[in-house]
């Protein structure tokens, strides 16, 4: 995963988040916690978000197959590759880039239907995580598995750094989380335990 | 925004090698400021008593760390400490949720326009950065050695910086040297006096109770150190009231002090009130006796026949029992050989003669050093006479400095015996302490129990040099009238048991804890002393021997 590549198109959107539809799941992507990017063409704004949910919805063909009970491998393959309803990926908006400035906050406008969604590469991830204000956006999100998302995203971001910088990065994240979660030490400890480096320095 | 400020600061105050320690988070002028330590500054490396510089927006503040505490962002950390068995978690907590805190007393303001540091009148603004003071900062505060500035020691943890006392200011007011027994009071006093004598800041009259100042002094480590007469043979004379003892120690005294019984006046007994256990009635009796019998009253009382006393009681208001009690008390003075009946000289005049020539006088007490009565009696009598002459001459000079007598500093030990609240009001030492420099006489008092000194006198002691003290009341006494005293108490209570002292007051720009300068052959050399030829070869051996011994002594 070293270059940006498209995973789907915007289905529905709002300023705080959007849904992405895609035809099929690649083996490695998209992943829970991945940083994705939508380029809004005329304004040259890139909107960044984190994947927090992937839903594979049923459709009449699947129901029929299940009721028929006989599943030929070809039928299963065909059903997976030529779906009637797209796979739906939910994204939490965490920032945008405009005129070269990275801002961790909500963009002035949401993306539009059928804008293309790309998965960010490691360089993008490193640039984005130079600033950790987005952690607060995650923590404040409603009705999504916040702690899981946080942990998954931090893991990804850590591995986007060269090994000798990973500990320092984690420490920086840990301190920011300690600041943000100062009111809830049990939760803080839970998260720290899960992001802690496997082999520390 | 903050980053921009940091950069500006860097431009104005190049940081050199010093690291930022933390930032100001709260405080007040009266109580001092609170500094939150940055995670990179380890609490354990920061000691009370260290100097710091606070970079305010417009001013630079110079201050001292007076307390170090641990704090956290959530009190829950104290009740249920987190699991820190994992090094990562530990490091995260240690560098964010928990932190060290310094209590700092700002003492001076250094600003670019003004060379001289000034006393603080405000506090640095929020979030001002705090760093350890560099040698340059400290040197700026304590000045360079010059005609009036005398090197007395180094600030703790800063071996290459020197603290200088302003001797001229020091001798203008009374000085106190305090500390428990064995903490280095006599050594400190000798250092101060050496400075005063070498720089001609004043002439000293030293009532040397334990033969600590004149000649070869036995130190605890069984080596000998030089006395003031050895360092300044031209400027110091040794007087003694115990010639035998002086000769035994191979001191050739310049003069043997004797007193005639007739010279002792009831006024001199006032100071002995506690030591001789004299009541008001007995002192009253003494005054009456002098009135009826004149100068010879003591001898007459001690040699009177019973019928003479009966007669006296009959013809005056004197109470018989007071008279007998007084007589019994005064009998104790009979064993003092320096009190004589036919002595025609004038010891006080002799001292003045030397003082007028600019020669300091060390008066050795020899074996009488163990007798407080002798010490107080002689010191009181001589001081009373000398002060009287000073007052007359100053008044005659009518403000013409050229005709005024030289600045005189009188050194007494066990000062609380002279200056306890019961006697301080009437006695000559109390008077000198209170009248300030009006008559060019000040005191240097050496004492291990400052709480015994009258408060009013204490408040007049301009420079206080204090080695370790641990008694609560003594600490209170030493800090009386000092602003920010509470903070300094912490520092004082933590001094080493030897060779460290807190200096505050008139002679220093701000209170300072020093490692006292070593009183050794380097010091002798700095005072201009030349080793006699035949000793030179062994000098280094002796230096190492001395240093070794000194270190052993510190426990
Ligand atoms: N500046 C110094 N240089 C070298 N040695 C020192 C110095 N200060 C103190 N000492 C050592 O500490 C010992 C005790 O010092 P000192 O005799 O001055 O104590 P003190 O307070 O006068 O005691 P006391 O109350 O018994 O008179 C000295 O004998 C000497 O060994
Ligand atoms: Mg002593």
PDB file of N, CA and C in Angstrom, chain A residues 70-114:
ATOM      1  N   UNK A  70     -28.748 -24.596  -2.169  1.00  0.00           N
ATOM      2  CA  UNK A  70     -27.659 -25.227  -2.904  1.00  0.00           C
ATOM      3  C   UNK A  70     -26.722 -24.168  -3.410  1.00  0.00           C
ATOM      4  N   UNK A  71     -25.537 -24.176  -2.899  1.00  0.00           N
ATOM      5  CA  UNK A  71     -24.628 -23.099  -3.286  1.00  0.00           C
ATOM      6  C   UNK A  71     -23.438 -23.625  -4.044  1.00  0.00           C
ATOM      7  N   UNK A  72     -23.516 -23.451  -5.342  1.00  0.00           N
ATOM      8  CA  UNK A  72     -22.372 -23.792  -6.182  1.00  0.00           C
ATOM      9  C   UNK A  72     -21.297 -22.748  -5.942  1.00  0.00           C
ATOM     10  N   UNK A  73     -20.017 -23.147  -5.892  1.00  0.00           N
ATOM     11  CA  UNK A  73     -18.945 -22.139  -5.734  1.00  0.00           C
ATOM     12  C   UNK A  73     -19.043 -21.058  -6.788  1.00  0.00           C
ATOM     13  N   UNK A  74     -19.429 -21.416  -8.023  1.00  0.00           N
ATOM     14  CA  UNK A  74     -19.510 -20.392  -9.083  1.00  0.00           C
ATOM     15  C   UNK A  74     -20.585 -19.378  -8.736  1.00  0.00           C
ATOM     16  N   UNK A  75     -21.715 -19.890  -8.202  1.00  0.00           N
ATOM     17  CA  UNK A  75     -22.820 -18.997  -7.859  1.00  0.00           C
ATOM     18  C   UNK A  75     -22.384 -18.010  -6.778  1.00  0.00           C
ATOM     19  N   UNK A  76     -21.627 -18.536  -5.798  1.00  0.00           N
ATOM     20  CA  UNK A  76     -21.179 -17.650  -4.717  1.00  0.00           C
ATOM     21  C   UNK A  76     -20.252 -16.586  -5.273  1.00  0.00           C
ATOM     22  N   UNK A  77     -19.293 -17.023  -6.071  1.00  0.00           N
ATOM     23  CA  UNK A  77     -18.357 -16.086  -6.678  1.00  0.00           C
ATOM     24  C   UNK A  77     -19.098 -15.029  -7.465  1.00  0.00           C
ATOM     25  N   UNK A  78     -20.079 -15.483  -8.263  1.00  0.00           N
ATOM     26  CA  UNK A  78     -20.817 -14.564  -9.129  1.00  0.00           C
ATOM     27  C   UNK A  78     -21.585 -13.560  -8.275  1.00  0.00           C
ATOM     28  N   UNK A  79     -22.206 -14.090  -7.249  1.00  0.00           N
ATOM     29  CA  UNK A  79     -22.971 -13.218  -6.357  1.00  0.00           C
ATOM     30  C   UNK A  79     -22.048 -12.155  -5.743  1.00  0.00           C
ATOM     31  N   UNK A  80     -20.823 -12.556  -5.325  1.00  0.00           N
ATOM     32  CA  UNK A  80     -19.934 -11.593  -4.675  1.00  0.00           C
ATOM     33  C   UNK A  80     -19.387 -10.561  -5.649  1.00  0.00           C
ATOM     34  N   UNK A  81     -19.167 -11.008  -6.883  1.00  0.00           N
ATOM     35  CA  UNK A  81     -18.534 -10.059  -7.801  1.00  0.00           C
ATOM     36  C   UNK A  81     -19.516  -9.191  -8.560  1.00  0.00           C
ATOM     37  N   UNK A  82     -20.728  -9.663  -8.733  1.00  0.00           N
ATOM     38  CA  UNK A  82     -21.716  -8.856  -9.455  1.00  0.00           C
ATOM     39  C   UNK A  82     -22.897  -8.564  -8.553  1.00  0.00           C
ATOM     40  N   UNK A  83     -22.631  -7.720  -7.569  1.00  0.00           N
ATOM     41  CA  UNK A  83     -23.649  -7.451  -6.567  1.00  0.00           C
ATOM     42  C   UNK A  83     -24.739  -6.544  -7.119  1.00  0.00           C
ATOM     43  N   UNK A  84     -25.930  -6.683  -6.520  1.00  0.00           N
ATOM     44  CA  UNK A  84     -27.022  -5.792  -6.896  1.00  0.00           C
ATOM     45  C   UNK A  84     -26.999  -4.529  -6.039  1.00  0.00           C
ATOM     46  N   UNK A  85     -26.487  -4.676  -4.805  1.00  0.00           N
ATOM     47  CA  UNK A  85     -26.421  -3.526  -3.881  1.00  0.00           C
ATOM     48  C   UNK A  85     -24.948  -3.339  -3.498  1.00  0.00           C
ATOM     49  N   UNK A  86     -24.443  -2.132  -3.559  1.00  0.00           N
ATOM     50  CA  UNK A  86     -23.011  -1.946  -3.240  1.00  0.00           C
ATOM     51  C   UNK A  86     -22.701  -2.185  -1.755  1.00  0.00           C
ATOM     52  N   UNK A  87     -21.472  -2.537  -1.524  1.00  0.00           N
ATOM     53  CA  UNK A  87     -20.976  -2.599  -0.149  1.00  0.00           C
ATOM     54  C   UNK A  87     -20.874  -1.166   0.342  1.00  0.00           C
ATOM     55  N   UNK A  88     -21.248  -0.939   1.617  1.00  0.00           N
ATOM     56  CA  UNK A  88     -21.303   0.436   2.090  1.00  0.00           C
ATOM     57  C   UNK A  88     -20.250   0.661   3.175  1.00  0.00           C
ATOM     58  N   UNK A  89     -19.458   1.689   2.960  1.00  0.00           N
ATOM     59  CA  UNK A  89     -18.398   2.006   3.914  1.00  0.00           C
ATOM     60  C   UNK A  89     -18.730   3.336   4.567  1.00  0.00           C
ATOM     61  N   UNK A  90     -18.687   3.381   5.917  1.00  0.00           N
ATOM     62  CA  UNK A  90     -18.995   4.639   6.606  1.00  0.00           C
ATOM     63  C   UNK A  90     -17.700   5.333   7.019  1.00  0.00           C
ATOM     64  N   UNK A  91     -17.683   6.631   6.769  1.00  0.00           N
ATOM     65  CA  UNK A  91     -16.461   7.405   7.011  1.00  0.00           C
ATOM     66  C   UNK A  91     -16.763   8.582   7.944  1.00  0.00           C
ATOM     67  N   UNK A  92     -15.887   8.794   8.943  1.00  0.00           N
ATOM     68  CA  UNK A  92     -15.999   9.944   9.850  1.00  0.00           C
ATOM     69  C   UNK A  92     -15.036  11.010   9.341  1.00  0.00           C
ATOM     70  N   UNK A  93     -15.549  12.214   9.074  1.00  0.00           N
ATOM     71  CA  UNK A  93     -14.666  13.267   8.567  1.00  0.00           C
ATOM     72  C   UNK A  93     -13.788  13.780   9.711  1.00  0.00           C
ATOM     73  N   UNK A  94     -12.447  13.865   9.460  1.00  0.00           N
ATOM     74  CA  UNK A  94     -11.545  14.335  10.521  1.00  0.00           C
ATOM     75  C   UNK A  94     -10.683  15.515  10.081  1.00  0.00           C
ATOM     76  N   UNK A  95     -10.836  15.923   8.813  1.00  0.00           N
ATOM     77  CA  UNK A  95     -10.030  17.078   8.442  1.00  0.00           C
ATOM     78  C   UNK A  95     -10.063  17.317   6.946  1.00  0.00           C
ATOM     79  N   UNK A  96      -9.432  18.373   6.533  1.00  0.00           N
ATOM     80  CA  UNK A  96      -9.355  18.644   5.102  1.00  0.00           C
ATOM     81  C   UNK A  96      -8.098  19.431   4.825  1.00  0.00           C
ATOM     82  N   UNK A  97      -7.748  19.427   3.527  1.00  0.00           N
ATOM     83  CA  UNK A  97      -6.553  20.154   3.134  1.00  0.00           C
ATOM     84  C   UNK A  97      -6.952  21.167   2.085  1.00  0.00           C
ATOM     85  N   UNK A  98      -6.555  22.409   2.337  1.00  0.00           N
ATOM     86  CA  UNK A  98      -6.945  23.454   1.388  1.00  0.00           C
ATOM     87  C   UNK A  98      -5.737  24.361   1.196  1.00  0.00           C
ATOM     88  N   UNK A  99      -5.430  24.674  -0.023  1.00  0.00           N
ATOM     89  CA  UNK A  99      -4.271  25.525  -0.344  1.00  0.00           C
ATOM     90  C   UNK A  99      -3.007  25.045   0.361  1.00  0.00           C
ATOM     91  N   UNK A 100      -2.873  23.772   0.472  1.00  0.00           N
ATOM     92  CA  UNK A 100      -1.660  23.247   1.092  1.00  0.00           C
ATOM     93  C   UNK A 100      -1.695  23.212   2.609  1.00  0.00           C
ATOM     94  N   UNK A 101      -2.725  23.771   3.228  1.00  0.00           N
ATOM     95  CA  UNK A 101      -2.811  23.708   4.697  1.00  0.00           C
ATOM     96  C   UNK A 101      -3.658  22.530   5.144  1.00  0.00           C
ATOM     97  N   UNK A 102      -3.150  21.787   6.104  1.00  0.00           N
ATOM     98  CA  UNK A 102      -3.913  20.669   6.647  1.00  0.00           C
ATOM     99  C   UNK A 102      -4.671  21.181   7.855  1.00  0.00           C
ATOM    100  N   UNK A 103      -5.985  21.025   7.815  1.00  0.00           N
ATOM    101  CA  UNK A 103      -6.786  21.495   8.939  1.00  0.00           C
ATOM    102  C   UNK A 103      -7.542  20.322   9.528  1.00  0.00           C
ATOM    103  N   UNK A 104      -7.391  20.139  10.831  1.00  0.00           N
ATOM    104  CA  UNK A 104      -8.099  19.026  11.453  1.00  0.00           C
ATOM    105  C   UNK A 104      -9.379  19.555  12.043  1.00  0.00           C
ATOM    106  N   UNK A 105     -10.429  19.435  11.267  1.00  0.00           N
ATOM    107  CA  UNK A 105     -11.727  19.973  11.654  1.00  0.00           C
ATOM    108  C   UNK A 105     -12.671  19.683  10.504  1.00  0.00           C
ATOM    109  N   UNK A 106     -13.867  20.237  10.576  1.00  0.00           N
ATOM    110  CA  UNK A 106     -14.844  19.899   9.535  1.00  0.00           C
ATOM    111  C   UNK A 106     -14.706  20.830   8.331  1.00  0.00           C
ATOM    112  N   UNK A 107     -14.830  20.280   7.108  1.00  0.00           N
ATOM    113  CA  UNK A 107     -14.660  21.079   5.888  1.00  0.00           C
ATOM    114  C   UNK A 107     -15.860  21.998   5.674  1.00  0.00           C
ATOM    115  N   UNK A 108     -15.697  23.033   4.882  1.00  0.00           N
ATOM    116  CA  UNK A 108     -16.817  23.957   4.637  1.00  0.00           C
ATOM    117  C   UNK A 108     -17.980  23.270   3.928  1.00  0.00           C
ATOM    118  N   UNK A 109     -17.695  22.299   3.075  1.00  0.00           N
ATOM    119  CA  UNK A 109     -18.781  21.599   2.363  1.00  0.00           C
ATOM    120  C   UNK A 109     -18.507  20.100   2.372  1.00  0.00           C
ATOM    121  N   UNK A 110     -19.570  19.313   2.325  1.00  0.00           N
ATOM    122  CA  UNK A 110     -19.355  17.871   2.254  1.00  0.00           C
ATOM    123  C   UNK A 110     -18.981  17.471   0.822  1.00  0.00           C
ATOM    124  N   UNK A 111     -18.479  16.271   0.629  1.00  0.00           N
ATOM    125  CA  UNK A 111     -18.251  15.802  -0.731  1.00  0.00           C
ATOM    126  C   UNK A 111     -19.599  15.574  -1.417  1.00  0.00           C
ATOM    127  N   UNK A 112     -19.574  15.442  -2.725  1.00  0.00           N
ATOM    128  CA  UNK A 112     -20.819  15.218  -3.445  1.00  0.00           C
ATOM    129  C   UNK A 112     -20.918  13.761  -3.856  1.00  0.00           C
ATOM    130  N   UNK A 113     -22.164  13.346  -4.213  1.00  0.00           N
ATOM    131  CA  UNK A 113     -22.365  11.970  -4.649  1.00  0.00           C
ATOM    132  C   UNK A 113     -21.397  11.647  -5.772  1.00  0.00           C
ATOM    133  N   UNK A 114     -20.912  10.443  -5.704  1.00  0.00           N
ATOM    134  CA  UNK A 114     -20.068   9.896  -6.748  1.00  0.00           C
ATOM    135  C   UNK A 114     -18.676  10.518  -6.841  1.00  0.00           C
TER     136      UNK A 114
END
